[in-house]
PDB file of C-alpha atoms in Angstrom:
ATOM      1  CA  MET A   1     -22.900   4.403  11.472  1.00 47.00           C
ATOM      2  CA  ARG A   2     -25.166   6.455   8.977  1.00 46.00           C
ATOM      3  CA  ALA A   3     -27.379   4.925   6.675  1.00 47.00           C
ATOM      4  CA  GLY A   4     -27.912   5.532   3.029  1.00 48.00           C
ATOM      5  CA  ALA A   5     -26.781   8.886   1.570  1.00 60.00           C
ATOM      6  CA  ASN A   6     -25.151  10.037   4.669  1.00 88.00           C
ATOM      7  CA  THR A   7     -22.456   6.803   4.704  1.00 97.00           C
ATOM      8  CA  ARG A   8     -19.319   8.742   4.349  1.00 98.00           C
ATOM      9  CA  VAL A   9     -15.728   6.633   3.837  1.00 98.00           C
ATOM     10  CA  HIS A  10     -12.143   8.332   4.376  1.00 98.00           C
ATOM     11  CA  VAL A  11      -9.918   5.833   2.731  1.00 98.00           C
ATOM     12  CA  VAL A  12      -6.194   5.991   2.488  1.00 98.00           C
ATOM     13  CA  SER A  13      -3.045   3.924   1.460  1.00 98.00           C
ATOM     14  CA  ASP A  14       0.650   4.143   1.496  1.00 96.00           C
ATOM     15  CA  VAL A  15       0.878   5.569   4.708  1.00 96.00           C
ATOM     16  CA  HIS A  16       4.459   4.914   5.472  1.00 94.00           C
ATOM     17  CA  GLY A  17       5.108   6.510   8.930  1.00 92.00           C
ATOM     18  CA  ASN A  18       2.504   9.368   8.488  1.00 94.00           C
ATOM     19  CA  THR A  19       1.410   8.407  12.338  1.00 94.00           C
ATOM     20  CA  GLU A  20       0.488  12.048  13.388  1.00 94.00           C
ATOM     21  CA  ALA A  21      -1.773  12.263  10.177  1.00 96.00           C
ATOM     22  CA  LEU A  22      -3.430   9.083  10.362  1.00 97.00           C
ATOM     23  CA  ALA A  23      -4.565   9.710  13.603  1.00 96.00           C
ATOM     24  CA  ARG A  24      -7.055  12.163  11.715  1.00 97.00           C
ATOM     25  CA  ALA A  25      -7.438  10.237   8.830  1.00 98.00           C
ATOM     26  CA  GLY A  26     -11.306   9.202   9.779  1.00 97.00           C
ATOM     27  CA  ASP A  27     -12.530  12.647  11.693  1.00 97.00           C
ATOM     28  CA  GLY A  28     -15.782  13.872   9.848  1.00 96.00           C
ATOM     29  CA  ALA A  29     -15.913   9.736   8.776  1.00 98.00           C
ATOM     30  CA  ASP A  30     -17.913   7.052   8.915  1.00 97.00           C
ATOM     31  CA  ALA A  31     -15.291   4.607   8.989  1.00 98.00           C
ATOM     32  CA  LEU A  32     -11.299   4.766   7.543  1.00 98.00           C
ATOM     33  CA  ILE A  33     -10.262   2.227   4.896  1.00 98.00           C
ATOM     34  CA  CYS A  34      -6.052   1.570   4.930  1.00 98.00           C
ATOM     35  CA  LEU A  35      -4.953  -0.102   2.056  1.00 98.00           C
ATOM     36  CA  GLY A  36      -1.875  -1.038   3.822  1.00 97.00           C
ATOM     37  CA  ASP A  37       2.103  -0.271   3.398  1.00 97.00           C
ATOM     38  CA  LEU A  38       2.225   1.155   7.171  1.00 96.00           C
ATOM     39  CA  VAL A  39       5.449   0.767   7.264  1.00 92.00           C
ATOM     40  CA  LEU A  40       7.904   3.613   6.441  1.00 93.00           C
ATOM     41  CA  PHE A  41      11.472   1.662   5.075  1.00 90.00           C
ATOM     42  CA  LEU A  42      12.538   4.804   2.931  1.00 88.00           C
ATOM     43  CA  ASP A  43      11.537   7.687   2.592  1.00 85.00           C
ATOM     44  CA  TYR A  44      12.260   8.445  -1.235  1.00 82.00           C
ATOM     45  CA  ALA A  45      11.349  11.762  -1.241  1.00 81.00           C
ATOM     46  CA  ASP A  46      13.769  12.936   2.049  1.00 88.00           C
ATOM     47  CA  HIS A  47      16.319   9.809   2.794  1.00 93.00           C
ATOM     48  CA  SER A  48      16.580  10.805   6.302  1.00 92.00           C
ATOM     49  CA  ARG A  49      13.581   9.316   7.066  1.00 89.00           C
ATOM     50  CA  GLY A  50      12.842   5.592   7.683  1.00 91.00           C
ATOM     51  CA  ILE A  51      14.250   2.274   8.933  1.00 93.00           C
ATOM     52  CA  PHE A  52      17.406   1.909   6.918  1.00 92.00           C
ATOM     53  CA  PRO A  53      18.573   5.461   7.532  1.00 94.00           C
ATOM     54  CA  ASP A  54      18.405   5.241  11.377  1.00 92.00           C
ATOM     55  CA  LEU A  55      20.196   1.702  10.836  1.00 93.00           C
ATOM     56  CA  PHE A  56      22.589   3.138   8.015  1.00 95.00           C
ATOM     57  CA  GLY A  57      22.517   6.602   7.574  1.00 95.00           C
ATOM     58  CA  VAL A  58      21.869   9.054   5.083  1.00 95.00           C
ATOM     59  CA  GLU A  59      24.865   8.656   2.767  1.00 95.00           C
ATOM     60  CA  ASN A  60      24.107   4.740   2.319  1.00 95.00           C
ATOM     61  CA  ALA A  61      20.150   5.800   2.252  1.00 94.00           C
ATOM     62  CA  ASP A  62      21.435   8.276  -1.141  1.00 95.00           C
ATOM     63  CA  ARG A  63      23.044   5.216  -2.722  1.00 95.00           C
ATOM     64  CA  ILE A  64      20.812   3.034  -2.555  1.00 93.00           C
ATOM     65  CA  VAL A  65      18.260   4.783  -3.641  1.00 91.00           C
ATOM     66  CA  ALA A  66      20.252   5.545  -6.821  1.00 92.00           C
ATOM     67  CA  LEU A  67      21.129   2.560  -7.353  1.00 92.00           C
ATOM     68  CA  ARG A  68      17.107   1.552  -7.203  1.00 87.00           C
ATOM     69  CA  THR A  69      15.458   4.883  -9.568  1.00 83.00           C
ATOM     70  CA  ALA A  70      19.028   3.470 -12.198  1.00 87.00           C
ATOM     71  CA  ARG A  71      17.245   0.090 -11.666  1.00 84.00           C
ATOM     72  CA  ARG A  72      20.624  -1.495 -11.249  1.00 91.00           C
ATOM     73  CA  PHE A  73      19.027  -3.686  -8.781  1.00 89.00           C
ATOM     74  CA  ASP A  74      21.878  -6.647  -8.713  1.00 90.00           C
ATOM     75  CA  GLU A  75      24.080  -3.822  -7.116  1.00 94.00           C
ATOM     76  CA  ALA A  76      21.824  -2.342  -4.689  1.00 92.00           C
ATOM     77  CA  ARG A  77      21.253  -6.122  -3.291  1.00 91.00           C
ATOM     78  CA  ASP A  78      24.632  -6.301  -2.910  1.00 94.00           C
ATOM     79  CA  PHE A  79      25.561  -3.200  -1.490  1.00 95.00           C
ATOM     80  CA  GLY A  80      22.702  -4.171   1.095  1.00 92.00           C
ATOM     81  CA  ARG A  81      24.108  -7.171   1.763  1.00 92.00           C
ATOM     82  CA  GLN A  82      27.686  -5.630   3.173  1.00 95.00           C
ATOM     83  CA  LEU A  83      25.604  -3.045   5.362  1.00 95.00           C
ATOM     84  CA  TRP A  84      23.843  -5.877   6.889  1.00 93.00           C
ATOM     85  CA  GLN A  85      27.213  -7.880   7.045  1.00 93.00           C
ATOM     86  CA  GLY A  86      27.388  -8.848  10.825  1.00 92.00           C
ATOM     87  CA  MET A  87      23.882  -8.091  11.922  1.00 92.00           C
ATOM     88  CA  ASP A  88      20.616  -9.946  12.236  1.00 93.00           C
ATOM     89  CA  ARG A  89      18.919  -8.613   9.379  1.00 88.00           C
ATOM     90  CA  ASN A  90      15.358  -9.942  10.478  1.00 88.00           C
ATOM     91  CA  ALA A  91      16.254  -8.934  14.221  1.00 93.00           C
ATOM     92  CA  ALA A  92      16.506  -5.385  13.540  1.00 93.00           C
ATOM     93  CA  ILE A  93      13.887  -4.690  11.356  1.00 91.00           C
ATOM     94  CA  THR A  94      11.019  -6.674  13.315  1.00 93.00           C
ATOM     95  CA  GLU A  95      12.263  -4.728  16.511  1.00 94.00           C
ATOM     96  CA  ALA A  96      11.805  -1.236  13.852  1.00 93.00           C
ATOM     97  CA  VAL A  97       8.657  -2.434  12.673  1.00 95.00           C
ATOM     98  CA  ARG A  98       6.811  -2.999  15.834  1.00 96.00           C
ATOM     99  CA  ARG A  99       8.060   0.072  16.955  1.00 94.00           C
ATOM    100  CA  GLN A 100       6.277   1.804  14.140  1.00 95.00           C
ATOM    101  CA  TYR A 101       2.987  -0.331  13.988  1.00 97.00           C
ATOM    102  CA  ALA A 102       2.495   0.294  17.403  1.00 97.00           C
ATOM    103  CA  GLU A 103       2.087   4.088  16.832  1.00 95.00           C
ATOM    104  CA  MET A 104       0.509   3.646  13.734  1.00 96.00           C
ATOM    105  CA  PHE A 105      -2.562   0.941  14.989  1.00 98.00           C
ATOM    106  CA  ALA A 106      -3.114   2.698  18.153  1.00 97.00           C
ATOM    107  CA  ALA A 107      -3.948   5.884  15.837  1.00 97.00           C
ATOM    108  CA  LEU A 108      -6.701   4.127  14.282  1.00 97.00           C
ATOM    109  CA  PRO A 109      -9.965   5.694  14.654  1.00 97.00           C
ATOM    110  CA  THR A 110     -12.885   2.876  14.949  1.00 97.00           C
ATOM    111  CA  PRO A 111     -13.841   1.302  13.037  1.00 98.00           C
ATOM    112  CA  THR A 112     -11.615   0.599  10.346  1.00 98.00           C
ATOM    113  CA  TYR A 113     -11.092  -2.038   7.933  1.00 98.00           C
ATOM    114  CA  ALA A 114      -7.896  -2.335   6.827  1.00 98.00           C
ATOM    115  CA  THR A 115      -5.556  -4.554   4.365  1.00 98.00           C
ATOM    116  CA  TYR A 116      -1.637  -5.158   3.710  1.00 98.00           C
ATOM    117  CA  GLY A 117       0.655  -3.759   1.631  1.00 98.00           C
ATOM    118  CA  ASN A 118       3.600  -5.113   0.069  1.00 96.00           C
ATOM    119  CA  VAL A 119       6.304  -4.220   2.624  1.00 94.00           C
ATOM    120  CA  ASP A 120       3.464  -4.290   5.752  1.00 96.00           C
ATOM    121  CA  ILE A 121       4.526  -7.815   7.746  1.00 96.00           C
ATOM    122  CA  PRO A 122       1.280  -9.589   8.354  1.00 97.00           C
ATOM    123  CA  ALA A 123       1.846 -11.888  11.194  1.00 96.00           C
ATOM    124  CA  LEU A 124       2.652  -9.121  12.847  1.00 97.00           C
ATOM    125  CA  TRP A 125      -0.620  -7.080  12.540  1.00 98.00           C
ATOM    126  CA  PRO A 126      -2.699  -9.540  15.012  1.00 97.00           C
ATOM    127  CA  GLU A 127      -0.665  -8.637  17.763  1.00 97.00           C
ATOM    128  CA  TYR A 128      -1.504  -4.367  17.039  1.00 97.00           C
ATOM    129  CA  ALA A 129      -4.746  -4.112  15.588  1.00 97.00           C
ATOM    130  CA  ALA A 130      -7.392  -3.580  18.204  1.00 95.00           C
ATOM    131  CA  PRO A 131     -10.893  -4.976  18.076  1.00 95.00           C
ATOM    132  CA  GLY A 132     -11.877  -2.044  16.144  1.00 97.00           C
ATOM    133  CA  THR A 133      -9.521  -2.793  13.401  1.00 98.00           C
ATOM    134  CA  THR A 134     -10.941  -4.946  10.579  1.00 98.00           C
ATOM    135  CA  VAL A 135      -8.208  -6.977   8.934  1.00 98.00           C
ATOM    136  CA  LEU A 136      -9.430  -8.591   4.854  1.00 98.00           C
ATOM    137  CA  ASP A 137      -7.351 -10.232   2.954  1.00 98.00           C
ATOM    138  CA  GLY A 138      -9.493 -11.345   0.078  1.00 98.00           C
ATOM    139  CA  GLU A 139     -12.342 -10.821   1.983  1.00 98.00           C
ATOM    140  CA  ARG A 140     -16.005  -8.829   2.120  1.00 98.00           C
ATOM    141  CA  VAL A 141     -17.130  -6.330   4.535  1.00 98.00           C
ATOM    142  CA  GLU A 142     -20.620  -4.001   3.966  1.00 98.00           C
ATOM    143  CA  ILE A 143     -20.349  -0.922   4.663  1.00 98.00           C
ATOM    144  CA  GLY A 144     -23.484   1.560   4.776  1.00 96.00           C
ATOM    145  CA  GLY A 145     -25.080  -0.741   2.857  1.00 96.00           C
ATOM    146  CA  ARG A 146     -22.043  -0.924  -0.185  1.00 98.00           C
ATOM    147  CA  VAL A 147     -19.950  -3.892  -0.238  1.00 98.00           C
ATOM    148  CA  PHE A 148     -16.175  -3.803  -0.105  1.00 98.00           C
ATOM    149  CA  GLY A 149     -13.684  -6.878  -1.040  1.00 98.00           C
ATOM    150  CA  PHE A 150     -10.657  -6.485  -0.122  1.00 98.00           C
ATOM    151  CA  VAL A 151      -6.859  -8.032  -1.194  1.00 98.00           C
ATOM    152  CA  GLY A 152      -3.211  -7.011   0.094  1.00 98.00           C
ATOM    153  CA  GLY A 153       0.023  -7.566  -0.682  1.00 98.00           C
ATOM    154  CA  GLY A 154       2.418  -6.727  -4.108  1.00 98.00           C
ATOM    155  CA  LEU A 155       3.472  -9.090  -6.891  1.00 98.00           C
ATOM    156  CA  ARG A 156       7.010 -10.058  -7.120  1.00 96.00           C
ATOM    157  CA  THR A 157       9.518  -7.858  -7.978  1.00 93.00           C
ATOM    158  CA  PRO A 158      13.291  -7.671  -7.757  1.00 87.00           C
ATOM    159  CA  MET A 159      12.486  -5.139  -4.575  1.00 82.00           C
ATOM    160  CA  ARG A 160      11.799  -8.503  -2.816  1.00 87.00           C
ATOM    161  CA  THR A 161       9.433  -6.929  -0.252  1.00 90.00           C
ATOM    162  CA  PRO A 162       7.804  -8.568   2.912  1.00 92.00           C
ATOM    163  CA  TYR A 163       4.184  -9.193   1.181  1.00 96.00           C
ATOM    164  CA  GLU A 164       4.783 -10.165  -2.374  1.00 97.00           C
ATOM    165  CA  ILE A 165       3.016 -13.163  -3.812  1.00 97.00           C
ATOM    166  CA  GLY A 166       2.550 -15.079  -7.140  1.00 97.00           C
ATOM    167  CA  ASP A 167      -0.053 -13.955  -9.728  1.00 97.00           C
ATOM    168  CA  GLU A 168      -1.615 -17.435  -9.280  1.00 98.00           C
ATOM    169  CA  GLU A 169      -2.426 -16.484  -5.357  1.00 98.00           C
ATOM    170  CA  TYR A 170      -2.984 -12.821  -5.664  1.00 98.00           C
ATOM    171  CA  ALA A 171      -6.086 -14.339  -8.706  1.00 98.00           C
ATOM    172  CA  ALA A 172      -7.280 -16.671  -6.205  1.00 98.00           C
ATOM    173  CA  LYS A 173      -8.041 -13.651  -3.897  1.00 98.00           C
ATOM    174  CA  ILE A 174      -9.545 -11.561  -6.660  1.00 98.00           C
ATOM    175  CA  GLU A 175     -10.848 -14.444  -7.710  1.00 98.00           C
ATOM    176  CA  ALA A 176     -12.339 -15.305  -4.017  1.00 98.00           C
ATOM    177  CA  VAL A 177     -14.293 -11.461  -3.393  1.00 98.00           C
ATOM    178  CA  GLY A 178     -16.387 -11.644  -6.539  1.00 97.00           C
ATOM    179  CA  GLU A 179     -18.477  -9.027  -7.041  1.00 98.00           C
ATOM    180  CA  VAL A 180     -18.619  -5.733  -4.847  1.00 98.00           C
ATOM    181  CA  ASP A 181     -19.563  -2.390  -5.233  1.00 98.00           C
ATOM    182  CA  VAL A 182     -16.077  -1.146  -4.366  1.00 98.00           C
ATOM    183  CA  LEU A 183     -12.736  -3.328  -5.094  1.00 98.00           C
ATOM    184  CA  CYS A 184      -9.795  -2.374  -2.349  1.00 98.00           C
ATOM    185  CA  THR A 185      -6.343  -3.363  -3.022  1.00 98.00           C
ATOM    186  CA  HIS A 186      -3.033  -1.909  -2.516  1.00 98.00           C
ATOM    187  CA  ILE A 187      -2.069  -2.438  -6.187  1.00 98.00           C
ATOM    188  CA  PRO A 188      -3.024  -0.804  -8.805  1.00 98.00           C
ATOM    189  CA  PRO A 189      -4.944  -3.126 -12.108  1.00 98.00           C
ATOM    190  CA  GLU A 190      -2.382  -3.144 -15.066  1.00 98.00           C
ATOM    191  CA  VAL A 191      -2.680   0.007 -17.133  1.00 98.00           C
ATOM    192  CA  PRO A 192       0.627   1.901 -18.012  1.00 97.00           C
ATOM    193  CA  GLU A 193      -1.305   4.655 -16.586  1.00 97.00           C
ATOM    194  CA  LEU A 194      -1.826   3.308 -13.444  1.00 98.00           C
ATOM    195  CA  VAL A 195       1.216   1.968 -12.405  1.00 97.00           C
ATOM    196  CA  TYR A 196       4.150   4.586 -13.451  1.00 96.00           C
ATOM    197  CA  ASP A 197       5.706   6.288 -10.732  1.00 92.00           C
ATOM    198  CA  THR A 198       6.355   9.707 -12.827  1.00 90.00           C
ATOM    199  CA  VAL A 199       9.217  10.549 -10.088  1.00 82.00           C
ATOM    200  CA  ALA A 200      10.987   6.586  -9.479  1.00 79.00           C
ATOM    201  CA  ARG A 201      10.567   6.715 -12.973  1.00 81.00           C
ATOM    202  CA  ARG A 202       9.802   3.215 -13.938  1.00 87.00           C
ATOM    203  CA  PHE A 203       6.650   0.910 -13.893  1.00 93.00           C
ATOM    204  CA  GLU A 204       5.846  -0.469 -10.681  1.00 95.00           C
ATOM    205  CA  ARG A 205       3.959  -4.098 -11.085  1.00 96.00           C
ATOM    206  CA  GLY A 206      -0.308  -3.791 -11.257  1.00 97.00           C
ATOM    207  CA  SER A 207      -2.263  -7.360 -11.610  1.00 98.00           C
ATOM    208  CA  ARG A 208      -3.553  -8.090 -14.802  1.00 98.00           C
ATOM    209  CA  ALA A 209      -6.328 -10.312 -12.785  1.00 98.00           C
ATOM    210  CA  LEU A 210      -7.236  -7.351 -11.038  1.00 98.00           C
ATOM    211  CA  LEU A 211      -7.732  -5.920 -14.278  1.00 98.00           C
ATOM    212  CA  ASP A 212      -9.475  -8.471 -15.605  1.00 98.00           C
ATOM    213  CA  ALA A 213     -11.635  -8.350 -12.590  1.00 98.00           C
ATOM    214  CA  ILE A 214     -12.714  -4.989 -12.792  1.00 98.00           C
ATOM    215  CA  ARG A 215     -13.747  -5.466 -16.792  1.00 98.00           C
ATOM    216  CA  ARG A 216     -15.745  -8.842 -15.831  1.00 98.00           C
ATOM    217  CA  THR A 217     -18.108  -7.671 -12.463  1.00 98.00           C
ATOM    218  CA  ARG A 218     -17.786  -3.988 -13.249  1.00 98.00           C
ATOM    219  CA  PRO A 219     -17.728  -2.575  -9.600  1.00 98.00           C
ATOM    220  CA  ARG A 220     -18.638   1.514  -9.047  1.00 98.00           C
ATOM    221  CA  TYR A 221     -15.126   1.910  -7.685  1.00 98.00           C
ATOM    222  CA  SER A 222     -11.530   0.472  -7.428  1.00 98.00           C
ATOM    223  CA  LEU A 223      -9.243   1.854  -4.918  1.00 98.00           C
ATOM    224  CA  PHE A 224      -5.611   1.212  -4.631  1.00 98.00           C
ATOM    225  CA  GLY A 225      -2.086   2.688  -4.115  1.00 98.00           C
ATOM    226  CA  HIS A 226       1.395   1.186  -4.274  1.00 96.00           C
ATOM    227  CA  VAL A 227       1.920   3.506  -7.025  1.00 96.00           C
ATOM    228  CA  HIS A 228       2.852   7.067  -5.198  1.00 91.00           C
ATOM    229  CA  GLN A 229       3.424   9.697  -7.970  1.00 91.00           C
ATOM    230  CA  PRO A 230       0.976   8.169 -10.850  1.00 94.00           C
ATOM    231  CA  LEU A 231       1.219   9.274 -14.399  1.00 95.00           C
ATOM    232  CA  ALA A 232      -2.609   9.216 -14.122  1.00 96.00           C
ATOM    233  CA  ARG A 233      -4.032   9.032 -10.686  1.00 96.00           C
ATOM    234  CA  ARG A 234      -7.748   8.453 -11.425  1.00 96.00           C
ATOM    235  CA  MET A 235      -8.947   6.911 -14.995  1.00 97.00           C
ATOM    236  CA  ARG A 236     -12.215   5.247 -15.987  1.00 98.00           C
ATOM    237  CA  ILE A 237     -12.399   1.504 -17.244  1.00 98.00           C
ATOM    238  CA  GLY A 238     -15.777   0.656 -18.315  1.00 97.00           C
ATOM    239  CA  ALA A 239     -18.434   1.209 -15.672  1.00 96.00           C
ATOM    240  CA  THR A 240     -15.308   1.409 -13.012  1.00 98.00           C
ATOM    241  CA  GLU A 241     -14.140   4.550 -11.448  1.00 98.00           C
ATOM    242  CA  CYS A 242     -10.448   3.815 -10.821  1.00 98.00           C
ATOM    243  CA  VAL A 243      -8.755   5.826  -7.810  1.00 98.00           C
ATOM    244  CA  ASN A 244      -5.460   6.069  -6.697  1.00 98.00           C
ATOM    245  CA  VAL A 245      -5.229   7.396  -3.088  1.00 97.00           C
ATOM    246  CA  GLY A 246      -1.409   5.983  -2.489  1.00 93.00           C
ATOM    247  CA  HIS A 247      -0.409  10.233  -1.738  1.00 86.00           C
ATOM    248  CA  PHE A 248      -1.444  10.131   1.940  1.00 92.00           C
ATOM    249  CA  ALA A 249       2.224   9.827   3.574  1.00 90.00           C
ATOM    250  CA  SER A 250       3.276  13.597   1.561  1.00 88.00           C
ATOM    251  CA  THR A 251      -0.156  15.354   2.155  1.00 92.00           C
ATOM    252  CA  GLY A 252      -1.683  13.482   4.959  1.00 95.00           C
ATOM    253  CA  ARG A 253      -4.946  13.614   3.066  1.00 96.00           C
ATOM    254  CA  PRO A 254      -7.681  10.923   2.548  1.00 98.00           C
ATOM    255  CA  TRP A 255     -10.089  10.400  -0.220  1.00 98.00           C
ATOM    256  CA  ALA A 256     -13.602  10.812   0.797  1.00 98.00           C
ATOM    257  CA  LEU A 257     -16.417   8.154  -0.543  1.00 97.00           C
ATOM    258  CA  GLU A 258     -20.037   9.466  -0.042  1.00 96.00           C
ATOM    259  CA  TRP A 259     -23.029   8.110  -0.557  1.00 96.00           C
TER     260      TRP A 259
END
């Protein structure tokens, strides 16, 4: 890795099955950072893509997206339960996720530093992460002389995605990271402009503990994804530049940090 002013890092989040672009994401960089959501369960922009339409067809994908977008979560869950009747849900999802992980982890360059998204299944990552991929959650690492902290997963929501945890557990991971130069998380700090998705037309869950840590420890950058079409892609909170890098699935372009 080049040192000092020559260090360049590319950052991606919300890959959601875009393996082809992921294979190129580290080109020209000293390291790749991935902030999770490798899995594509259902593409809200193209309802024909993902595990759900593969299992149940596009028409059913259209319906469940409409229910969720209307925030009719109970109806969406009831509809989902009807579709899953007679099937081993866990086995079907795990098999599909394994296929996606096999392709995506094989595409990651060396070195990659990664943490989990809310739709990821952390228990499967050790099977697919090669020696050149370092998985961090509530942990720190030095890259090119700067300290990066990583906190993965999301907070609990009515969507009940695989890696959602309680507020206290999440706050403990933020606390464990401590003071860093760059704070890397899957979800954004709890700021309305950063958590509102303009296409899904809803506020996603951001972290108050993350916001408090940004104000208290003043990292140079707070990098995150999760909200695919945010009202604001970047803003300053005190001394910290907050940047949403969660556009990778649609654009295929990483965000570059150079120093």
